[in-house]
PDB file of C-alpha atoms and ligand atoms in Angstrom:
ATOM      1  CA  MET X 272       7.039   6.462  12.943  1.00 72.00           C
ATOM      2  CA  LEU X 273       8.630   4.156  14.947  1.00 79.00           C
ATOM      3  CA  GLY X 274      11.551   5.045  16.228  1.00 82.00           C
ATOM      4  CA  ASN X 275      13.978   6.255  13.106  1.00 90.00           C
ATOM      5  CA  TRP X 276      12.129   3.640  11.402  1.00 97.00           C
ATOM      6  CA  LEU X 277       9.667   5.245   8.681  1.00 98.00           C
ATOM      7  CA  LEU X 278       6.060   2.870   8.897  1.00 98.00           C
ATOM      8  CA  CYS X 279       5.561   2.390   4.821  1.00 98.00           C
ATOM      9  CA  ASP X 280       3.697   0.139   2.533  1.00 98.00           C
ATOM     10  CA  LEU X 281       4.509   0.199  -0.647  1.00 98.00           C
ATOM     11  CA  HIS X 282       1.284  -2.409  -2.131  1.00 98.00           C
ATOM     12  CA  ILE X 283      -1.948  -0.750  -2.133  1.00 98.00           C
ATOM     13  CA  HIS X 284      -5.293  -0.832  -4.309  1.00 98.00           C
ATOM     14  CA  THR X 285      -8.055   0.794  -4.380  1.00 98.00           C
ATOM     15  CA  ASN X 286     -11.562   0.630  -6.201  1.00 98.00           C
ATOM     16  CA  LEU X 287      -9.914   2.540  -8.234  1.00 98.00           C
ATOM     17  CA  SER X 288      -9.250  -1.071  -9.305  1.00 98.00           C
ATOM     18  CA  ASP X 289      -9.976  -4.153  -7.147  1.00 97.00           C
ATOM     19  CA  GLY X 290     -10.145  -2.450  -4.110  1.00 98.00           C
ATOM     20  CA  ARG X 291     -12.790  -1.950  -1.878  1.00 97.00           C
ATOM     21  CA  LEU X 292     -12.619   1.902  -0.947  1.00 98.00           C
ATOM     22  CA  PRO X 293     -11.993   5.194  -2.698  1.00 98.00           C
ATOM     23  CA  LEU X 294      -8.911   6.750  -2.589  1.00 98.00           C
ATOM     24  CA  GLU X 295      -9.725   9.721   0.060  1.00 98.00           C
ATOM     25  CA  GLU X 296     -10.504   7.082   2.208  1.00 98.00           C
ATOM     26  CA  VAL X 297      -7.450   5.265   1.535  1.00 98.00           C
ATOM     27  CA  VAL X 298      -5.535   8.317   2.332  1.00 98.00           C
ATOM     28  CA  ASP X 299      -6.959   8.929   5.386  1.00 98.00           C
ATOM     29  CA  LEU X 300      -6.851   5.050   6.855  1.00 98.00           C
ATOM     30  CA  TYR X 301      -2.980   4.917   6.195  1.00 98.00           C
ATOM     31  CA  GLY X 302      -2.924   8.426   7.844  1.00 98.00           C
ATOM     32  CA  THR X 303      -4.939   8.578  10.781  1.00 97.00           C
ATOM     33  CA  LYS X 304      -3.549   5.434  11.488  1.00 96.00           C
ATOM     34  CA  GLY X 305      -0.009   6.831  11.689  1.00 96.00           C
ATOM     35  CA  PHE X 306       1.972   5.707   8.821  1.00 97.00           C
ATOM     36  CA  ASP X 307       4.776   7.745   7.136  1.00 98.00           C
ATOM     37  CA  VAL X 308       4.914   6.779   3.582  1.00 98.00           C
ATOM     38  CA  ILE X 309       2.207   4.762   1.458  1.00 98.00           C
ATOM     39  CA  SER X 310       2.918   4.358  -2.454  1.00 98.00           C
ATOM     40  CA  ILE X 311      -0.526   3.485  -4.522  1.00 98.00           C
ATOM     41  CA  THR X 312      -0.385   0.477  -7.256  1.00 98.00           C
ATOM     42  CA  ASP X 313      -3.659  -0.026  -8.710  1.00 98.00           C
ATOM     43  CA  HIS X 314      -3.875  -2.590 -11.780  1.00 98.00           C
ATOM     44  CA  ILE X 315      -2.861  -1.947 -14.785  1.00 98.00           C
ATOM     45  CA  LEU X 316      -3.850  -5.659 -16.893  1.00 97.00           C
ATOM     46  CA  ASP X 317      -2.448  -6.846 -19.578  1.00 96.00           C
ATOM     47  CA  SER X 318      -4.355  -6.523 -22.819  1.00 95.00           C
ATOM     48  CA  LYS X 319      -5.833  -9.633 -23.430  1.00 95.00           C
ATOM     49  CA  THR X 320      -7.074 -10.056 -19.770  1.00 94.00           C
ATOM     50  CA  LEU X 321      -8.814  -6.547 -20.468  1.00 95.00           C
ATOM     51  CA  GLU X 322     -10.607  -8.150 -23.898  1.00 95.00           C
ATOM     52  CA  GLU X 323     -11.838 -11.552 -22.428  1.00 95.00           C
ATOM     53  CA  ARG X 324     -13.184  -9.407 -19.519  1.00 94.00           C
ATOM     54  CA  GLN X 325     -14.965  -7.144 -22.233  1.00 93.00           C
ATOM     55  CA  LYS X 326     -16.096  -9.543 -24.254  1.00 96.00           C
ATOM     56  CA  LYS X 327     -17.819 -10.874 -21.393  1.00 96.00           C
ATOM     57  CA  LYS X 328     -18.914  -8.274 -19.141  1.00 96.00           C
ATOM     58  CA  GLU X 329     -17.075  -7.810 -16.282  1.00 95.00           C
ATOM     59  CA  PRO X 330     -15.756  -5.915 -14.713  1.00 95.00           C
ATOM     60  CA  ILE X 331     -12.874  -3.906 -15.619  1.00 95.00           C
ATOM     61  CA  GLU X 332     -10.653  -3.457 -12.733  1.00 96.00           C
ATOM     62  CA  ALA X 333      -7.543  -1.735 -13.575  1.00 97.00           C
ATOM     63  CA  ILE X 334      -6.896   1.032 -14.538  1.00 98.00           C
ATOM     64  CA  LYS X 335      -7.028   1.081 -18.506  1.00 96.00           C
ATOM     65  CA  ARG X 336      -4.123   3.350 -20.558  1.00 96.00           C
ATOM     66  CA  ASP X 337      -5.945   5.989 -21.793  1.00 97.00           C
ATOM     67  CA  ASP X 338      -6.717   7.513 -17.725  1.00 97.00           C
ATOM     68  CA  PHE X 339      -3.003   7.063 -16.527  1.00 98.00           C
ATOM     69  CA  GLN X 340      -2.681  10.585 -16.296  1.00 98.00           C
ATOM     70  CA  ASN X 341      -5.501  11.215 -14.907  1.00 98.00           C
ATOM     71  CA  TYR X 342      -4.698   8.009 -12.803  1.00 98.00           C
ATOM     72  CA  LEU X 343      -1.263  10.332 -12.260  1.00 98.00           C
ATOM     73  CA  ARG X 344      -2.982  13.487 -11.696  1.00 98.00           C
ATOM     74  CA  LEU X 345      -4.918  12.273  -8.958  1.00 98.00           C
ATOM     75  CA  LEU X 346      -2.407  10.824  -7.140  1.00 98.00           C
ATOM     76  CA  TRP X 347      -0.882  13.956  -7.203  1.00 98.00           C
ATOM     77  CA  LYS X 348      -3.694  15.253  -5.989  1.00 98.00           C
ATOM     78  CA  GLU X 349      -3.975  13.264  -3.158  1.00 98.00           C
ATOM     79  CA  ALA X 350      -0.399  13.497  -2.387  1.00 98.00           C
ATOM     80  CA  GLN X 351      -0.448  17.112  -1.696  1.00 98.00           C
ATOM     81  CA  ARG X 352      -3.467  16.916   1.620  1.00 98.00           C
ATOM     82  CA  ALA X 353      -1.814  13.652   2.569  1.00 98.00           C
ATOM     83  CA  TRP X 354       1.619  15.652   3.001  1.00 98.00           C
ATOM     84  CA  GLY X 355      -0.583  18.439   4.465  1.00 98.00           C
ATOM     85  CA  LYS X 356      -2.621  16.895   6.877  1.00 98.00           C
ATOM     86  CA  TYR X 357      -0.273  13.426   8.039  1.00 98.00           C
ATOM     87  CA  GLU X 358       2.237  13.978   6.624  1.00 98.00           C
ATOM     88  CA  MET X 359       2.530  11.286   5.016  1.00 98.00           C
ATOM     89  CA  LEU X 360       4.332  10.476   2.110  1.00 98.00           C
ATOM     90  CA  LEU X 361       2.235   8.920  -1.465  1.00 98.00           C
ATOM     91  CA  LEU X 362       3.827   7.758  -4.201  1.00 98.00           C
ATOM     92  CA  PRO X 363       2.154   6.772  -6.836  1.00 98.00           C
ATOM     93  CA  GLY X 364       2.781   3.722  -8.400  1.00 98.00           C
ATOM     94  CA  ALA X 365       0.946   0.633 -10.668  1.00 98.00           C
ATOM     95  CA  GLU X 366       0.842  -2.823 -10.098  1.00 98.00           C
ATOM     96  CA  LEU X 367       1.598  -4.449 -13.695  1.00 98.00           C
ATOM     97  CA  SER X 368      -0.173  -7.529 -14.115  1.00 96.00           C
ATOM     98  CA  ASN X 369      -0.299  -9.450 -16.991  1.00 95.00           C
ATOM     99  CA  ASN X 370      -2.958 -11.746 -15.591  1.00 92.00           C
ATOM    100  CA  TRP X 371      -1.717 -13.837 -18.692  1.00 91.00           C
ATOM    101  CA  LYS X 372       1.814 -15.110 -18.417  1.00 91.00           C
ATOM    102  CA  ASN X 373       1.106 -14.312 -15.269  1.00 90.00           C
ATOM    103  CA  TYR X 374       2.904 -12.829 -13.499  1.00 94.00           C
ATOM    104  CA  HIS X 375       2.514  -8.595 -11.620  1.00 96.00           C
ATOM    105  CA  ILE X 376       5.422  -6.140 -11.020  1.00 97.00           C
ATOM    106  CA  LEU X 377       4.570  -3.872  -8.393  1.00 98.00           C
ATOM    107  CA  ALA X 378       6.459   0.052  -9.822  1.00 98.00           C
ATOM    108  CA  ILE X 379       7.079   3.034  -7.763  1.00 98.00           C
ATOM    109  CA  ASP X 380       7.092   6.958  -8.745  1.00 98.00           C
ATOM    110  CA  ILE X 381       6.013   5.262 -11.386  1.00 98.00           C
ATOM    111  CA  LYS X 382       6.281   8.682 -14.249  1.00 96.00           C
ATOM    112  CA  GLU X 383       4.851   7.563 -17.364  1.00 97.00           C
ATOM    113  CA  TYR X 384       2.481   3.939 -19.137  1.00 97.00           C
ATOM    114  CA  ILE X 385       3.837   0.941 -19.200  1.00 98.00           C
ATOM    115  CA  ALA X 386       2.455  -2.189 -20.425  1.00 97.00           C
ATOM    116  CA  PRO X 387       1.766  -4.942 -19.253  1.00 97.00           C
ATOM    117  CA  GLU X 388       2.489  -7.309 -22.064  1.00 96.00           C
ATOM    118  CA  LEU X 389       6.288  -6.594 -22.577  1.00 97.00           C
ATOM    119  CA  SER X 390       8.269  -8.719 -21.465  1.00 97.00           C
ATOM    120  CA  VAL X 391       9.713  -9.095 -16.763  1.00 97.00           C
ATOM    121  CA  GLU X 392      13.012  -7.994 -18.525  1.00 97.00           C
ATOM    122  CA  ARG X 393      11.287  -4.921 -20.736  1.00 98.00           C
ATOM    123  CA  ILE X 394       8.991  -3.530 -18.370  1.00 98.00           C
ATOM    124  CA  VAL X 395      11.499  -3.547 -14.841  1.00 98.00           C
ATOM    125  CA  GLU X 396      14.171  -1.253 -18.255  1.00 98.00           C
ATOM    126  CA  HIS X 397      11.087   1.012 -18.886  1.00 98.00           C
ATOM    127  CA  ILE X 398      10.283   0.903 -14.330  1.00 98.00           C
ATOM    128  CA  HIS X 399      14.315   1.881 -14.380  1.00 98.00           C
ATOM    129  CA  GLU X 400      14.254   4.522 -17.087  1.00 97.00           C
ATOM    130  CA  HIS X 401      11.784   6.634 -15.206  1.00 91.00           C
ATOM    131  CA  GLY X 402      13.148   5.922 -12.445  1.00 97.00           C
ATOM    132  CA  ALA X 403      11.421   4.535 -10.836  1.00 98.00           C
ATOM    133  CA  ILE X 404      11.311   1.336  -8.186  1.00 98.00           C
ATOM    134  CA  ALA X 405      10.741  -2.098  -9.310  1.00 98.00           C
ATOM    135  CA  ILE X 406       8.151  -5.148  -6.713  1.00 98.00           C
ATOM    136  CA  ALA X 407       8.706  -8.686  -7.388  1.00 96.00           C
ATOM    137  CA  PRO X 408       4.957  -8.599  -5.100  1.00 95.00           C
ATOM    138  CA  HIS X 409       3.752 -12.062  -3.815  1.00 91.00           C
ATOM    139  CA  PRO X 410       6.459 -15.080  -5.504  1.00 87.00           C
ATOM    140  CA  TYR X 411       4.590 -17.652  -5.081  1.00 80.00           C
ATOM    141  CA  HIS X 412       6.379 -20.346  -4.977  1.00 74.00           C
ATOM    142  CA  LYS X 413       3.617 -23.466  -5.874  1.00 69.00           C
ATOM    143  CA  ALA X 414       1.189 -23.369  -7.789  1.00 65.00           C
ATOM    144  CA  THR X 415      -1.958 -24.088  -5.504  1.00 64.00           C
ATOM    145  CA  GLU X 416      -5.028 -25.825  -7.502  1.00 56.00           C
ATOM    146  CA  GLY X 417      -7.914 -23.501  -7.775  1.00 55.00           C
ATOM    147  CA  LYS X 418      -6.120 -20.450  -7.567  1.00 59.00           C
ATOM    148  CA  GLN X 419      -4.071 -17.917  -9.613  1.00 64.00           C
ATOM    149  CA  THR X 420      -0.990 -17.526  -7.167  1.00 70.00           C
ATOM    150  CA  TYR X 421       1.089 -15.928 -10.075  1.00 80.00           C
ATOM    151  CA  ILE X 422       4.541 -17.501  -9.973  1.00 85.00           C
ATOM    152  CA  TYR X 423       5.827 -17.020 -13.233  1.00 90.00           C
ATOM    153  CA  LEU X 424       8.873 -14.450 -11.900  1.00 91.00           C
ATOM    154  CA  TRP X 425       9.851 -17.294  -8.360  1.00 89.00           C
ATOM    155  CA  ASN X 426       9.885 -19.598 -11.943  1.00 89.00           C
ATOM    156  CA  ASN X 427      12.643 -17.167 -12.761  1.00 91.00           C
ATOM    157  CA  HIS X 428      13.725 -16.642  -9.474  1.00 91.00           C
ATOM    158  CA  GLN X 429      17.147 -16.747 -11.186  1.00 89.00           C
ATOM    159  CA  LYS X 430      16.769 -14.975 -13.509  1.00 91.00           C
ATOM    160  CA  TYR X 431      15.752 -11.729 -12.209  1.00 93.00           C
ATOM    161  CA  ALA X 432      16.938 -12.301  -8.648  1.00 90.00           C
ATOM    162  CA  GLU X 433      19.097  -9.044  -9.133  1.00 91.00           C
ATOM    163  CA  LEU X 434      16.383  -7.088 -11.974  1.00 96.00           C
ATOM    164  CA  PHE X 435      14.319  -6.344  -9.277  1.00 97.00           C
ATOM    165  CA  ASP X 436      15.011  -3.720  -6.672  1.00 98.00           C
ATOM    166  CA  ALA X 437      13.117  -6.013  -3.764  1.00 97.00           C
ATOM    167  CA  TRP X 438      11.351  -9.153  -3.757  1.00 96.00           C
ATOM    168  CA  GLU X 439       8.097  -8.712  -0.911  1.00 96.00           C
ATOM    169  CA  VAL X 440       9.245 -11.117   1.365  1.00 95.00           C
ATOM    170  CA  ALA X 441       6.305 -10.608   3.099  1.00 95.00           C
ATOM    171  CA  ASN X 442       2.685  -9.861   0.960  1.00 94.00           C
ATOM    172  CA  ARG X 443       0.011  -9.167   4.074  1.00 94.00           C
ATOM    173  CA  ASP X 444      -0.201 -12.649   6.146  1.00 91.00           C
ATOM    174  CA  ASP X 445       1.978 -14.527   4.040  1.00 90.00           C
ATOM    175  CA  LEU X 446       5.221 -15.015   4.734  1.00 91.00           C
ATOM    176  CA  PHE X 447       7.527 -14.997   1.344  1.00 89.00           C
ATOM    177  CA  ASN X 448      11.776 -16.467   3.247  1.00 84.00           C
ATOM    178  CA  VAL X 449      12.911 -18.547   0.680  1.00 82.00           C
ATOM    179  CA  ILE X 450      13.170 -14.654   0.210  1.00 82.00           C
ATOM    180  CA  GLY X 451      15.240 -13.945   2.870  1.00 81.00           C
ATOM    181  CA  LEU X 452      17.130 -16.256   2.781  1.00 80.00           C
ATOM    182  CA  LYS X 453      18.249 -16.043  -0.660  1.00 86.00           C
ATOM    183  CA  LYS X 454      19.078 -12.530   0.466  1.00 89.00           C
ATOM    184  CA  PHE X 455      17.379 -10.859  -2.544  1.00 94.00           C
ATOM    185  CA  ASN X 456      16.180  -7.182  -1.556  1.00 96.00           C
ATOM    186  CA  TYR X 457      13.035  -6.939   0.508  1.00 96.00           C
ATOM    187  CA  VAL X 458      10.096  -5.010   1.216  1.00 97.00           C
ATOM    188  CA  ALA X 459       7.255  -6.604   2.868  1.00 98.00           C
ATOM    189  CA  ASN X 460       3.461  -4.885   2.474  1.00 98.00           C
ATOM    190  CA  SER X 461      -0.457  -5.444   2.819  1.00 97.00           C
ATOM    191  CA  ASP X 462      -1.213  -5.641  -0.873  1.00 97.00           C
ATOM    192  CA  PHE X 463      -4.103  -4.019   0.363  1.00 98.00           C
ATOM    193  CA  HIS X 464      -7.672  -4.604  -1.019  1.00 97.00           C
ATOM    194  CA  LYS X 465      -9.301  -3.918   1.624  1.00 97.00           C
ATOM    195  CA  PRO X 466     -10.395  -2.048   5.556  1.00 96.00           C
ATOM    196  CA  TRP X 467      -8.484  -5.077   7.289  1.00 94.00           C
ATOM    197  CA  HIS X 468      -5.684  -5.805   5.482  1.00 96.00           C
ATOM    198  CA  ILE X 469      -4.130  -3.005   6.682  1.00 96.00           C
ATOM    199  CA  TYR X 470      -3.189  -5.357   9.995  1.00 95.00           C
ATOM    200  CA  SER X 471      -0.664  -7.356   8.448  1.00 96.00           C
ATOM    201  CA  TRP X 472       3.505  -7.344   6.928  1.00 97.00           C
ATOM    202  CA  LYS X 473       4.442  -3.773   6.396  1.00 98.00           C
ATOM    203  CA  THR X 474       8.229  -2.675   5.246  1.00 98.00           C
ATOM    204  CA  LEU X 475      10.812  -0.130   8.072  1.00 98.00           C
ATOM    205  CA  LEU X 476      12.907   1.910   6.616  1.00 98.00           C
ATOM    206  CA  ARG X 477      15.764   3.579   8.139  1.00 98.00           C
ATOM    207  CA  CYS X 478      15.540   6.690   6.267  1.00 98.00           C
ATOM    208  CA  GLU X 479      15.331  10.741   5.672  1.00 97.00           C
ATOM    209  CA  LYS X 480      10.699  11.002   3.931  1.00 97.00           C
ATOM    210  CA  ASN X 481      11.225  11.691   0.347  1.00 98.00           C
ATOM    211  CA  PRO X 482      11.027   9.962  -2.558  1.00 98.00           C
ATOM    212  CA  GLU X 483      14.886   9.941  -3.684  1.00 98.00           C
ATOM    213  CA  ALA X 484      16.062   8.731   0.461  1.00 98.00           C
ATOM    214  CA  ILE X 485      13.539   5.641   0.209  1.00 98.00           C
ATOM    215  CA  LYS X 486      14.078   5.425  -2.913  1.00 98.00           C
ATOM    216  CA  THR X 487      17.819   4.723  -1.876  1.00 98.00           C
ATOM    217  CA  ALA X 488      16.703   2.386   0.815  1.00 98.00           C
ATOM    218  CA  ILE X 489      14.746   0.289  -0.750  1.00 98.00           C
ATOM    219  CA  ARG X 490      18.059  -0.711  -3.948  1.00 98.00           C
ATOM    220  CA  GLU X 491      20.251  -0.581  -0.507  1.00 97.00           C
ATOM    221  CA  ASN X 492      18.801  -2.349   1.256  1.00 97.00           C
ATOM    222  CA  GLU X 493      20.513  -2.217   4.865  1.00 96.00           C
ATOM    223  CA  ALA X 494      18.692  -0.159   6.528  1.00 96.00           C
ATOM    224  CA  VAL X 495      15.365  -1.965   6.305  1.00 97.00           C
ATOM    225  CA  SER X 496      13.147  -4.368   8.264  1.00 96.00           C
ATOM    226  CA  ILE X 497       9.638  -6.052   8.695  1.00 96.00           C
ATOM    227  CA  TYR X 498       7.255  -5.474  11.028  1.00 96.00           C
ATOM    228  CA  LEU X 499       3.579  -6.642  11.750  1.00 95.00           C
ATOM    229  CA  PHE X 500       1.592  -3.744  11.444  1.00 95.00           C
ATOM    230  CA  ARG X 501      -1.668  -5.357  14.611  1.00 90.00           C
ATOM    231  CA  GLU X 502      -2.558  -1.902  16.301  1.00 73.00           C
ATOM    232  CA  GLU X 503      -5.847  -3.611  17.245  1.00 65.00           C
ATOM    233  CA  LYS X 504      -7.065  -6.929  16.731  1.00 57.00           C
ATOM    234  CA  ARG X 505      -8.202  -7.599  13.153  1.00 53.00           C
ATOM    235  CA  ILE X 506     -11.745  -6.471  12.619  1.00 53.00           C
ATOM    236  CA  LYS X 507     -13.901  -7.786   9.613  1.00 55.00           C
ATOM    237  CA  GLU X 508     -15.803  -4.946   8.538  1.00 49.00           C
TER     238      GLU X 508
HETATM  239 ZN1  LIG D1339      -0.633  -8.965  -7.359  1.00 92.80          ZN
HETATM  240 ZN1  LIG D1340      -1.805  -6.117  -5.577  1.00 92.80          ZN
END
């Protein structure tokens, strides 16, 4: 808690997908650093990318459809522990990752499996049907050679501007000031995969610490701010 602002990170991966740390360690890390709200958002992958990885015998690094309910149960259990031990709210989430078509979508407070191969409109519709929040992460607006940059959402940002509850104005160390300039709703997240990613841009929300208040604050996007969390110098391993 910073003044009466809640310190939030709504984009976090664990080793249930491609993050390095186990879920419990992630919760303990954020809990001991004094975070108020986190969302665990492990990847759900589109079926084509999944098939490819299976064919090449690469690690899957994603939550499979059949494992989704189990994933949610794990998150609910950790949410109880996080609240009991740290008074930290854990919102179950997922990053619906369509690597085939180049878009990722964060679903915060997700309750049911959503297939990433659906269109952006259908995915967001499903997210909203469940009362969850849809965030457009890392809105890269330039393709960097040799790097997958998930440029699809930004390429279509005029069409999708109002569709999402918020866009990431910052993702880890990257700032996307175009989002701010265009006055889109915004949040800032670490896209946490490794321990030192915690030292990065975060969201501050001024509201009560419960899921409905958090979601309303993101949707209304009035009592919101971004914050560079740098409690100590960046530590590598
Ligand atoms: Zn992503
Ligand atoms: Zn991510």
